Amino acid sequence: MLVQVEVRTPNGDLLTLPLEDIDNGLIVQEVEGLDPVKATLVSTSFAQMPGAQYQSSRRETRNITIKLGLDPDPLTETVRELRNRLYAFFMPQSSISLRFVMDDLEVDIEGRVETFESALFTQEPVVDISIICFDPDFWDATPVVMNGSTVSSTTETPVTYEGTVETGLLFTLNVDRTLSEFTLYHRAPNDDIRVLDFSAPLEAGDVLTISTVSGLKGATLTRMGVDSSVLYGISPQSTWTEFMPGDNFVRVYAEGAAIPYSIEYTTRYGGL
């Protein structure tokens, strides 16, 4: 159950909107747009073949709408002052971060204010706010970090991903010996095997970071405090893997003594 909505501006200003609490003069009457967003499906039809063949799909942007009732204390504040207070957070075109607090979960999402509408001549003033979130997913603000070591066997490490949509990984290898290559294997809940091969000379003291996060994919080598791209070390045939909802299994294969690594990921939700 949703109990509170928090709005934060890029400057760090915070507006807290608890449900069932009107002490600040703002009443959360309605919040919409929290369900999974519509998917656009692309297909191809062929002559003399019934139906069509699926090609690809993508989820559209999210439109969150919030309706706020304005109920000022007549001794200290007016409706106009309440409306002006909201302008600081919901001016159209401005960027904001939203946090939805529920009984068992807190998630964030970022968006831009599309509209702020409020009738001036009415006995029951309300504000209708529309926010467009170009990344439609909600995410848990606390990332999950797991530690492990490379293996020279077929031993897998189980990872139970509790999100409802795929999420990319931030893989960090803390190199403590000479290494020329390794392979990151990921077995998804549907038993598909995803393979990422890396081949480039690494030395003791190096830190290799590989991101498979959508929009932030890359490979960075930190050596003696200097960062450099080593994207060339990832085979073109590799899969930029993502954890899928359910039980995933990871294996980082490298010959020789075990090398420590960490995997960090953000739990993402397609709807609340």
Tab-separated table of C-alpha atoms in Angstrom:
chain	number	residue	atom	x	y	z
A	1	MET	CA	0.000	0.000	0.000
A	2	LEU	CA	1.276	3.460	-0.929
A	3	VAL	CA	1.737	5.624	2.179
A	4	GLN	CA	3.830	8.593	1.003
A	5	VAL	CA	5.139	10.401	-2.067
A	6	GLU	CA	8.354	12.412	-1.905
A	7	VAL	CA	9.416	14.951	-4.524
A	8	ARG	CA	12.976	16.214	-4.776
A	9	THR	CA	14.403	18.892	-7.065
A	10	PRO	CA	17.945	18.883	-8.543
A	11	ASN	CA	18.830	21.492	-5.880
A	12	GLY	CA	17.945	19.025	-3.133
A	13	ASP	CA	14.680	20.660	-2.022
A	14	LEU	CA	12.253	18.068	-0.651
A	15	LEU	CA	8.453	18.029	-0.663
A	16	THR	CA	6.850	15.267	1.405
A	17	LEU	CA	3.262	14.279	0.592
A	18	PRO	CA	1.969	11.742	3.116
A	19	LEU	CA	-1.309	10.099	2.252
A	20	GLU	CA	-4.101	10.615	4.799
A	21	ASP	CA	-2.300	13.655	6.273
A	22	ILE	CA	-3.335	17.240	5.524
A	23	ASP	CA	-1.199	19.087	8.074
A	24	ASN	CA	0.751	20.855	5.307
A	25	GLY	CA	-2.408	21.908	3.482
A	26	LEU	CA	-1.858	19.477	0.596
A	27	ILE	CA	-4.138	16.467	0.162
A	28	VAL	CA	-3.050	13.625	-2.137
A	29	GLN	CA	-6.325	12.754	-3.823
A	30	GLU	CA	-5.091	10.578	-6.654
A	31	VAL	CA	-1.898	9.120	-8.114
A	32	GLU	CA	-2.064	7.373	-11.470
A	33	GLY	CA	0.449	5.905	-13.885
A	34	LEU	CA	2.041	3.369	-11.530
A	35	ASP	CA	0.984	0.281	-13.502
A	36	PRO	CA	3.298	-1.336	-16.087
A	37	VAL	CA	3.512	0.875	-19.170
A	38	LYS	CA	2.297	-0.076	-22.613
A	39	ALA	CA	4.643	-2.095	-24.844
A	40	THR	CA	5.037	-1.364	-28.529
A	41	LEU	CA	5.320	-4.624	-30.483
A	42	VAL	CA	6.936	-4.731	-33.912
A	43	SER	CA	6.006	-7.553	-36.283
A	44	THR	CA	6.320	-8.445	-39.953
A	45	SER	CA	3.614	-9.986	-42.094
A	46	PHE	CA	4.316	-12.231	-45.053
A	47	ALA	CA	2.275	-12.998	-48.131
A	48	GLN	CA	0.421	-16.316	-48.031
A	49	MET	CA	1.193	-16.672	-44.304
A	50	PRO	CA	-1.486	-16.131	-41.652
A	51	GLY	CA	-0.883	-13.602	-38.914
A	52	ALA	CA	2.544	-12.022	-38.472
A	53	GLN	CA	6.004	-12.791	-37.116
A	54	TYR	CA	7.214	-11.043	-33.974
A	55	GLN	CA	10.381	-8.967	-34.471
A	56	SER	CA	10.996	-6.787	-31.424
A	57	SER	CA	9.342	-4.768	-28.681
A	58	ARG	CA	9.975	-1.919	-26.296
A	59	ARG	CA	8.195	-0.337	-23.367
A	60	GLU	CA	7.026	3.256	-23.738
A	61	THR	CA	7.584	6.234	-21.442
A	62	ARG	CA	5.639	6.495	-18.190
A	63	ASN	CA	3.102	9.258	-17.488
A	64	ILE	CA	2.517	9.785	-13.769
A	65	THR	CA	-0.342	12.079	-12.785
A	66	ILE	CA	-0.915	13.485	-9.317
A	67	LYS	CA	-4.019	15.279	-8.103
A	68	LEU	CA	-3.534	17.446	-5.016
A	69	GLY	CA	-6.266	19.142	-3.053
A	70	LEU	CA	-5.433	22.545	-1.559
A	71	ASP	CA	-6.684	23.068	1.994
A	72	PRO	CA	-4.698	25.905	3.642
A	73	ASP	CA	-4.990	26.973	7.251
A	74	PRO	CA	-6.861	30.300	6.882
A	75	LEU	CA	-4.909	31.765	9.792
A	76	THR	CA	-1.470	31.233	8.286
A	77	GLU	CA	-1.685	30.545	4.532
A	78	THR	CA	-3.792	31.106	1.431
A	79	VAL	CA	-4.572	28.917	-1.585
A	80	ARG	CA	-2.346	31.145	-3.700
A	81	GLU	CA	0.565	30.648	-1.314
A	82	LEU	CA	0.096	26.884	-1.444
A	83	ARG	CA	0.045	27.000	-5.240
A	84	ASN	CA	3.230	29.087	-5.298
A	85	ARG	CA	4.896	26.592	-2.969
A	86	LEU	CA	4.113	23.830	-5.445
A	87	TYR	CA	5.503	25.863	-8.359
A	88	ALA	CA	8.985	25.401	-6.878
A	89	PHE	CA	8.656	21.642	-7.436
A	90	PHE	CA	6.281	21.223	-10.361
A	91	MET	CA	7.021	24.022	-12.801
A	92	PRO	CA	6.513	22.569	-16.310
A	93	GLN	CA	9.769	21.450	-17.997
A	94	SER	CA	11.590	21.099	-14.679
A	95	SER	CA	13.323	17.857	-13.697
A	96	ILE	CA	12.284	16.087	-10.506
A	97	SER	CA	12.895	12.843	-8.659
A	98	LEU	CA	9.951	10.976	-7.152
A	99	ARG	CA	10.080	8.467	-4.325
A	100	PHE	CA	7.108	6.222	-3.624
A	101	VAL	CA	7.061	4.879	-0.075
A	102	MET	CA	4.999	1.738	0.507
A	103	ASP	CA	4.557	-0.573	3.468
A	104	ASP	CA	7.376	-2.871	2.362
A	105	LEU	CA	9.268	-1.000	-0.347
A	106	GLU	CA	10.697	2.378	-1.343
A	107	VAL	CA	11.388	3.077	-5.008
A	108	ASP	CA	12.549	6.066	-7.049
A	109	ILE	CA	11.890	7.337	-10.542
A	110	GLU	CA	12.951	10.463	-12.418
A	111	GLY	CA	10.896	12.570	-14.765
A	112	ARG	CA	10.059	16.006	-16.134
A	113	VAL	CA	6.954	17.971	-15.342
A	114	GLU	CA	4.675	18.195	-18.371
A	115	THR	CA	1.740	20.202	-17.040
A	116	PHE	CA	0.587	21.960	-13.875
A	117	GLU	CA	-3.108	22.839	-14.027
A	118	SER	CA	-5.193	24.458	-11.310
A	119	ALA	CA	-8.533	26.225	-11.714
A	120	LEU	CA	-8.439	29.642	-10.032
A	121	PHE	CA	-12.163	30.229	-9.588
A	122	THR	CA	-13.473	27.269	-7.625
A	123	GLN	CA	-14.605	26.558	-4.077
A	124	GLU	CA	-12.615	23.308	-3.899
A	125	PRO	CA	-9.195	24.118	-5.421
A	126	VAL	CA	-7.141	21.223	-6.770
A	127	VAL	CA	-3.927	20.882	-8.762
A	128	ASP	CA	-3.496	18.351	-11.576
A	129	ILE	CA	0.142	17.537	-12.310
A	130	SER	CA	1.448	15.427	-15.201
A	131	ILE	CA	4.997	14.024	-15.149
A	132	ILE	CA	6.711	12.194	-18.021
A	133	CYS	CA	9.304	9.584	-17.008
A	134	PHE	CA	11.459	8.709	-20.015
A	135	ASP	CA	12.917	5.719	-18.179
A	136	PRO	CA	9.676	3.935	-17.242
A	137	ASP	CA	11.107	1.737	-14.488
A	138	PHE	CA	11.071	2.317	-10.743
A	139	TRP	CA	14.254	1.384	-8.912
A	140	ASP	CA	15.343	0.606	-5.389
A	141	ALA	CA	17.657	3.390	-4.197
A	142	THR	CA	19.894	0.872	-2.366
A	143	PRO	CA	21.979	-1.194	-4.806
A	144	VAL	CA	22.647	-4.866	-4.171
A	145	VAL	CA	26.311	-5.865	-3.913
A	146	MET	CA	27.555	-9.449	-3.979
A	147	ASN	CA	31.151	-10.617	-3.676
A	148	GLY	CA	32.779	-13.664	-5.176
A	149	SER	CA	35.928	-15.101	-6.709
A	150	THR	CA	36.830	-16.473	-10.113
A	151	VAL	CA	36.768	-20.251	-10.508
A	152	SER	CA	38.522	-22.738	-12.765
A	153	SER	CA	35.624	-25.190	-12.493
A	154	THR	CA	31.928	-25.271	-13.360
A	155	THR	CA	30.800	-23.994	-9.936
A	156	GLU	CA	28.016	-21.403	-10.205
A	157	THR	CA	26.898	-18.734	-7.743
A	158	PRO	CA	23.097	-18.334	-7.413
A	159	VAL	CA	21.603	-14.846	-7.466
A	160	THR	CA	17.895	-14.342	-6.767
A	161	TYR	CA	16.817	-11.142	-8.486
A	162	GLU	CA	13.626	-9.751	-6.943
A	163	GLY	CA	12.882	-7.070	-9.530
A	164	THR	CA	10.200	-7.420	-12.198
A	165	VAL	CA	12.210	-6.170	-15.200
A	166	GLU	CA	15.777	-6.881	-16.326
A	167	THR	CA	18.680	-4.984	-14.791
A	168	GLY	CA	22.274	-4.481	-15.898
A	169	LEU	CA	25.352	-5.316	-13.853
A	170	LEU	CA	28.423	-3.461	-12.654
A	171	PHE	CA	31.159	-6.106	-12.529
A	172	THR	CA	34.415	-5.172	-10.758
A	173	LEU	CA	37.465	-7.464	-10.850
A	174	ASN	CA	40.162	-6.682	-8.279
A	175	VAL	CA	43.185	-8.173	-10.025
A	176	ASP	CA	45.859	-9.562	-7.676
A	177	ARG	CA	47.985	-11.441	-10.206
A	178	THR	CA	48.807	-11.476	-13.891
A	179	LEU	CA	45.782	-12.357	-15.997
A	180	SER	CA	45.276	-12.381	-19.750
A	181	GLU	CA	41.656	-13.429	-20.130
A	182	PHE	CA	38.497	-14.536	-18.333
A	183	THR	CA	34.863	-15.298	-19.118
A	184	LEU	CA	31.701	-14.218	-17.333
A	185	TYR	CA	28.957	-16.822	-17.672
A	186	HIS	CA	25.368	-16.015	-16.762
A	187	ARG	CA	22.653	-18.647	-16.745
A	188	ALA	CA	19.236	-16.973	-16.795
A	189	PRO	CA	16.099	-18.384	-15.108
A	190	ASN	CA	15.024	-19.831	-18.475
A	191	ASP	CA	18.420	-21.638	-18.659
A	192	ASP	CA	19.739	-19.479	-21.514
A	193	ILE	CA	23.513	-19.147	-21.241
A	194	ARG	CA	24.932	-15.664	-21.770
A	195	VAL	CA	28.676	-15.328	-22.248
A	196	LEU	CA	30.947	-12.286	-21.946
A	197	ASP	CA	34.588	-12.880	-22.949
A	198	PHE	CA	37.347	-10.472	-21.933
A	199	SER	CA	40.892	-10.673	-23.276
A	200	ALA	CA	43.557	-8.071	-22.450
A	201	PRO	CA	46.707	-8.109	-20.262
A	202	LEU	CA	45.966	-7.350	-16.613
A	203	GLU	CA	48.468	-6.870	-13.808
A	204	ALA	CA	48.358	-7.156	-10.026
A	205	GLY	CA	46.810	-4.003	-8.585
A	206	ASP	CA	44.572	-3.367	-11.594
A	207	VAL	CA	40.852	-2.802	-11.124
A	208	LEU	CA	38.682	-3.736	-14.084
A	209	THR	CA	35.099	-2.467	-14.192
A	210	ILE	CA	32.602	-3.697	-16.768
A	211	SER	CA	29.123	-2.174	-16.956
A	212	THR	CA	26.280	-3.899	-18.779
A	213	VAL	CA	23.766	-1.243	-17.684
A	214	SER	CA	21.714	-0.002	-20.619
A	215	GLY	CA	23.039	3.377	-21.743
A	216	LEU	CA	26.210	2.985	-19.654
A	217	LYS	CA	27.844	-0.059	-21.238
A	218	GLY	CA	31.620	-0.092	-21.225
A	219	ALA	CA	34.844	-1.444	-19.727
A	220	THR	CA	37.276	0.664	-17.692
A	221	LEU	CA	40.729	-0.255	-16.406
A	222	THR	CA	42.116	1.583	-13.371
A	223	ARG	CA	45.889	1.230	-13.193
A	224	MET	CA	47.983	3.273	-10.752
A	225	GLY	CA	45.074	5.669	-10.296
A	226	VAL	CA	44.564	6.309	-14.015
A	227	ASP	CA	41.379	5.254	-15.800
A	228	SER	CA	41.377	4.088	-19.407
A	229	SER	CA	38.839	2.387	-21.648
A	230	VAL	CA	39.471	-1.273	-22.431
A	231	LEU	CA	36.315	-1.853	-24.415
A	232	TYR	CA	38.502	-3.495	-27.041
A	233	GLY	CA	39.071	-6.348	-24.591
A	234	ILE	CA	35.451	-7.497	-24.805
A	235	SER	CA	34.783	-9.893	-27.645
A	236	PRO	CA	32.277	-8.609	-30.241
A	237	GLN	CA	30.454	-11.920	-29.872
A	238	SER	CA	29.891	-11.306	-26.143
A	239	THR	CA	26.468	-10.746	-24.594
A	240	TRP	CA	26.005	-7.673	-22.410
A	241	THR	CA	24.069	-9.705	-19.904
A	242	GLU	CA	21.316	-8.543	-17.567
A	243	PHE	CA	19.781	-10.267	-14.565
A	244	MET	CA	16.216	-11.434	-15.180
A	245	PRO	CA	13.451	-11.811	-12.572
A	246	GLY	CA	13.949	-15.039	-10.647
A	247	ASP	CA	16.948	-17.280	-9.967
A	248	ASN	CA	20.074	-16.392	-11.951
A	249	PHE	CA	23.430	-18.187	-11.823
A	250	VAL	CA	26.857	-16.585	-12.310
A	251	ARG	CA	30.246	-18.102	-12.994
A	252	VAL	CA	33.435	-16.138	-13.655
A	253	TYR	CA	35.914	-18.535	-15.209
A	254	ALA	CA	39.655	-17.869	-15.126
A	255	GLU	CA	42.524	-20.336	-15.039
A	256	GLY	CA	44.792	-20.264	-12.007
A	257	ALA	CA	44.313	-18.922	-8.494
A	258	ALA	CA	40.998	-17.294	-7.601
A	259	ILE	CA	40.674	-13.527	-8.082
A	260	PRO	CA	38.114	-11.548	-6.043
A	261	TYR	CA	35.310	-9.670	-7.764
A	262	SER	CA	32.096	-7.881	-6.906
A	263	ILE	CA	28.818	-7.519	-8.777
A	264	GLU	CA	26.546	-4.562	-8.111
A	265	TYR	CA	23.067	-4.145	-9.515
A	266	THR	CA	19.955	-2.044	-9.026
A	267	THR	CA	16.602	-3.747	-8.435
A	268	ARG	CA	14.130	-2.410	-10.994
A	269	TYR	CA	10.356	-2.673	-11.110
A	270	GLY	CA	8.133	-2.302	-14.153
A	271	GLY	CA	5.136	-1.290	-12.026
A	272	LEU	CA	3.940	-0.904	-8.448
